[in-house]
Amino acid sequence: MSVIQMTQSYVRWMIRRDLDSVMAIEKEAFGQYAWSQEEFLIALRQRNCIGMVAERNEEVVGYMVYELHKHRIELLNFAVRG
């Protein structure tokens, strides 16, 4: 009989201290095409831009950055740890 361990993941607003983890995932996912930290900060300073992270066991395992528009949402960046 095997035991399956369930871990709970959840999504929350991105905060500044998440940036190191987000940058590591970004570089792993996109290599030379990765956003710089400055590009993240510029995007997230926009009034209609939202950053979210996925967290499991108190570790950031993914993120997304999107823009809210009147009739649509535009996904700007999205990655999960492999």
mmCIF file with all atom_site columns, C-alpha atoms in Angstrom:
data_model
loop_
_atom_site.group_PDB
_atom_site.id
_atom_site.type_symbol
_atom_site.label_atom_id
_atom_site.label_alt_id
_atom_site.label_comp_id
_atom_site.label_asym_id
_atom_site.label_entity_id
_atom_site.label_seq_id
_atom_site.pdbx_PDB_ins_code
_atom_site.Cartn_x
_atom_site.Cartn_y
_atom_site.Cartn_z
_atom_site.occupancy
_atom_site.B_iso_or_equiv
_atom_site.pdbx_formal_charge
_atom_site.auth_seq_id
_atom_site.auth_comp_id
_atom_site.auth_asym_id
_atom_site.auth_atom_id
_atom_site.pdbx_PDB_model_num
ATOM 1  C CA . MET A 1 1  ? 0.000   0.000  0.000   1.00 0.00 ? 1  MET A CA 1
ATOM 2  C CA . SER A 1 2  ? 1.401   3.398  -0.951  1.00 0.00 ? 2  SER A CA 1
ATOM 3  C CA . VAL A 1 3  ? 0.836   6.588  0.964   1.00 0.00 ? 3  VAL A CA 1
ATOM 4  C CA . ILE A 1 4  ? -0.089  9.737  -0.943  1.00 0.00 ? 4  ILE A CA 1
ATOM 5  C CA . GLN A 1 5  ? 0.883   12.937 0.769   1.00 0.00 ? 5  GLN A CA 1
ATOM 6  C CA . MET A 1 6  ? -1.297  15.892 -0.147  1.00 0.00 ? 6  MET A CA 1
ATOM 7  C CA . THR A 1 7  ? 0.242   19.325 -0.064  1.00 0.00 ? 7  THR A CA 1
ATOM 8  C CA . GLN A 1 8  ? -1.858  22.410 -0.227  1.00 0.00 ? 8  GLN A CA 1
ATOM 9  C CA . SER A 1 9  ? -1.075  25.157 -2.700  1.00 0.00 ? 9  SER A CA 1
ATOM 10 C CA . TYR A 1 10 ? -2.677  28.553 -2.838  1.00 0.00 ? 10 TYR A CA 1
ATOM 11 C CA . VAL A 1 11 ? -2.514  31.764 -4.842  1.00 0.00 ? 11 VAL A CA 1
ATOM 12 C CA . ARG A 1 12 ? -1.990  35.153 -3.226  1.00 0.00 ? 12 ARG A CA 1
ATOM 13 C CA . TRP A 1 13 ? -0.982  38.700 -4.145  1.00 0.00 ? 13 TRP A CA 1
ATOM 14 C CA . MET A 1 14 ? 2.695   39.110 -5.009  1.00 0.00 ? 14 MET A CA 1
ATOM 15 C CA . ILE A 1 15 ? 4.666   41.166 -2.493  1.00 0.00 ? 15 ILE A CA 1
ATOM 16 C CA . ARG A 1 16 ? 8.100   42.723 -2.820  1.00 0.00 ? 16 ARG A CA 1
ATOM 17 C CA . ARG A 1 17 ? 9.884   39.999 -0.845  1.00 0.00 ? 17 ARG A CA 1
ATOM 18 C CA . ASP A 1 18 ? 8.645   37.416 -3.402  1.00 0.00 ? 18 ASP A CA 1
ATOM 19 C CA . LEU A 1 19 ? 10.756  39.018 -6.122  1.00 0.00 ? 19 LEU A CA 1
ATOM 20 C CA . ASP A 1 20 ? 13.891  36.886 -5.596  1.00 0.00 ? 20 ASP A CA 1
ATOM 21 C CA . SER A 1 21 ? 11.867  33.671 -5.909  1.00 0.00 ? 21 SER A CA 1
ATOM 22 C CA . VAL A 1 22 ? 9.943   35.035 -8.890  1.00 0.00 ? 22 VAL A CA 1
ATOM 23 C CA . MET A 1 23 ? 13.197  36.045 -10.600 1.00 0.00 ? 23 MET A CA 1
ATOM 24 C CA . ALA A 1 24 ? 14.659  32.552 -10.093 1.00 0.00 ? 24 ALA A CA 1
ATOM 25 C CA . ILE A 1 25 ? 11.569  30.963 -11.678 1.00 0.00 ? 25 ILE A CA 1
ATOM 26 C CA . GLU A 1 26 ? 11.617  33.558 -14.487 1.00 0.00 ? 26 GLU A CA 1
ATOM 27 C CA . LYS A 1 27 ? 15.273  32.813 -15.352 1.00 0.00 ? 27 LYS A CA 1
ATOM 28 C CA . GLU A 1 28 ? 14.691  29.059 -15.193 1.00 0.00 ? 28 GLU A CA 1
ATOM 29 C CA . ALA A 1 29 ? 11.652  29.303 -17.468 1.00 0.00 ? 29 ALA A CA 1
ATOM 30 C CA . PHE A 1 30 ? 12.784  31.888 -20.012 1.00 0.00 ? 30 PHE A CA 1
ATOM 31 C CA . GLY A 1 31 ? 16.595  31.946 -19.930 1.00 0.00 ? 31 GLY A CA 1
ATOM 32 C CA . GLN A 1 32 ? 18.010  34.800 -22.003 1.00 0.00 ? 32 GLN A CA 1
ATOM 33 C CA . TYR A 1 33 ? 14.483  36.091 -22.708 1.00 0.00 ? 33 TYR A CA 1
ATOM 34 C CA . ALA A 1 34 ? 13.616  36.504 -19.012 1.00 0.00 ? 34 ALA A CA 1
ATOM 35 C CA . TRP A 1 35 ? 12.264  39.788 -17.705 1.00 0.00 ? 35 TRP A CA 1
ATOM 36 C CA . SER A 1 36 ? 14.712  41.724 -15.582 1.00 0.00 ? 36 SER A CA 1
ATOM 37 C CA . GLN A 1 37 ? 13.856  42.734 -12.033 1.00 0.00 ? 37 GLN A CA 1
ATOM 38 C CA . GLU A 1 38 ? 13.442  46.296 -13.275 1.00 0.00 ? 38 GLU A CA 1
ATOM 39 C CA . GLU A 1 39 ? 10.924  45.137 -15.906 1.00 0.00 ? 39 GLU A CA 1
ATOM 40 C CA . PHE A 1 40 ? 8.880   43.425 -13.186 1.00 0.00 ? 40 PHE A CA 1
ATOM 41 C CA . LEU A 1 41 ? 8.943   46.565 -11.049 1.00 0.00 ? 41 LEU A CA 1
ATOM 42 C CA . ILE A 1 42 ? 7.944   48.815 -13.960 1.00 0.00 ? 42 ILE A CA 1
ATOM 43 C CA . ALA A 1 43 ? 5.012   46.547 -14.825 1.00 0.00 ? 43 ALA A CA 1
ATOM 44 C CA . LEU A 1 44 ? 3.833   46.154 -11.241 1.00 0.00 ? 44 LEU A CA 1
ATOM 45 C CA . ARG A 1 45 ? 3.907   49.914 -10.622 1.00 0.00 ? 45 ARG A CA 1
ATOM 46 C CA . GLN A 1 46 ? 1.188   50.358 -13.230 1.00 0.00 ? 46 GLN A CA 1
ATOM 47 C CA . ARG A 1 47 ? -2.218  51.029 -11.713 1.00 0.00 ? 47 ARG A CA 1
ATOM 48 C CA . ASN A 1 48 ? -3.960  48.253 -13.661 1.00 0.00 ? 48 ASN A CA 1
ATOM 49 C CA . CYS A 1 49 ? -1.202  45.631 -13.344 1.00 0.00 ? 49 CYS A CA 1
ATOM 50 C CA . ILE A 1 50 ? -1.483  42.789 -10.820 1.00 0.00 ? 50 ILE A CA 1
ATOM 51 C CA . GLY A 1 51 ? 1.088   40.230 -9.673  1.00 0.00 ? 51 GLY A CA 1
ATOM 52 C CA . MET A 1 52 ? 0.086   36.929 -8.084  1.00 0.00 ? 52 MET A CA 1
ATOM 53 C CA . VAL A 1 53 ? 2.176   34.015 -6.777  1.00 0.00 ? 53 VAL A CA 1
ATOM 54 C CA . ALA A 1 54 ? 1.391   30.348 -6.237  1.00 0.00 ? 54 ALA A CA 1
ATOM 55 C CA . GLU A 1 55 ? 2.806   29.073 -2.977  1.00 0.00 ? 55 GLU A CA 1
ATOM 56 C CA . ARG A 1 56 ? 3.254   25.534 -1.679  1.00 0.00 ? 56 ARG A CA 1
ATOM 57 C CA . ASN A 1 57 ? 4.772   24.708 1.706   1.00 0.00 ? 57 ASN A CA 1
ATOM 58 C CA . GLU A 1 58 ? 5.675   28.388 2.144   1.00 0.00 ? 58 GLU A CA 1
ATOM 59 C CA . GLU A 1 59 ? 7.690   28.358 -1.111  1.00 0.00 ? 59 GLU A CA 1
ATOM 60 C CA . VAL A 1 60 ? 6.820   30.350 -4.232  1.00 0.00 ? 60 VAL A CA 1
ATOM 61 C CA . VAL A 1 61 ? 6.371   27.812 -7.044  1.00 0.00 ? 61 VAL A CA 1
ATOM 62 C CA . GLY A 1 62 ? 4.829   30.012 -9.726  1.00 0.00 ? 62 GLY A CA 1
ATOM 63 C CA . TYR A 1 63 ? 3.641   33.491 -10.586 1.00 0.00 ? 63 TYR A CA 1
ATOM 64 C CA . MET A 1 64 ? 1.617   35.531 -13.032 1.00 0.00 ? 64 MET A CA 1
ATOM 65 C CA . VAL A 1 65 ? 1.491   39.179 -13.952 1.00 0.00 ? 65 VAL A CA 1
ATOM 66 C CA . TYR A 1 66 ? -1.593  40.524 -15.692 1.00 0.00 ? 66 TYR A CA 1
ATOM 67 C CA . GLU A 1 67 ? -3.221  43.791 -16.701 1.00 0.00 ? 67 GLU A CA 1
ATOM 68 C CA . LEU A 1 68 ? -6.851  44.593 -16.012 1.00 0.00 ? 68 LEU A CA 1
ATOM 69 C CA . HIS A 1 69 ? -8.694  46.387 -18.807 1.00 0.00 ? 69 HIS A CA 1
ATOM 70 C CA . LYS A 1 70 ? -12.326 47.435 -19.038 1.00 0.00 ? 70 LYS A CA 1
ATOM 71 C CA . HIS A 1 71 ? -13.482 44.360 -20.985 1.00 0.00 ? 71 HIS A CA 1
ATOM 72 C CA . ARG A 1 72 ? -10.557 41.972 -20.772 1.00 0.00 ? 72 ARG A CA 1
ATOM 73 C CA . ILE A 1 73 ? -7.562  40.734 -18.808 1.00 0.00 ? 73 ILE A CA 1
ATOM 74 C CA . GLU A 1 74 ? -4.180  40.570 -20.551 1.00 0.00 ? 74 GLU A CA 1
ATOM 75 C CA . LEU A 1 75 ? -1.711  38.004 -19.231 1.00 0.00 ? 75 LEU A CA 1
ATOM 76 C CA . LEU A 1 76 ? 1.776   39.536 -19.440 1.00 0.00 ? 76 LEU A CA 1
ATOM 77 C CA . ASN A 1 77 ? 3.942   36.889 -17.807 1.00 0.00 ? 77 ASN A CA 1
ATOM 78 C CA . PHE A 1 78 ? 3.313   33.457 -16.308 1.00 0.00 ? 78 PHE A CA 1
ATOM 79 C CA . ALA A 1 79 ? 5.593   30.618 -15.185 1.00 0.00 ? 79 ALA A CA 1
ATOM 80 C CA . VAL A 1 80 ? 5.736   27.734 -12.728 1.00 0.00 ? 80 VAL A CA 1
ATOM 81 C CA . ARG A 1 81 ? 8.727   25.942 -11.272 1.00 0.00 ? 81 ARG A CA 1
ATOM 82 C CA . GLY A 1 82 ? 9.451   22.686 -13.088 1.00 0.00 ? 82 GLY A CA 1
#
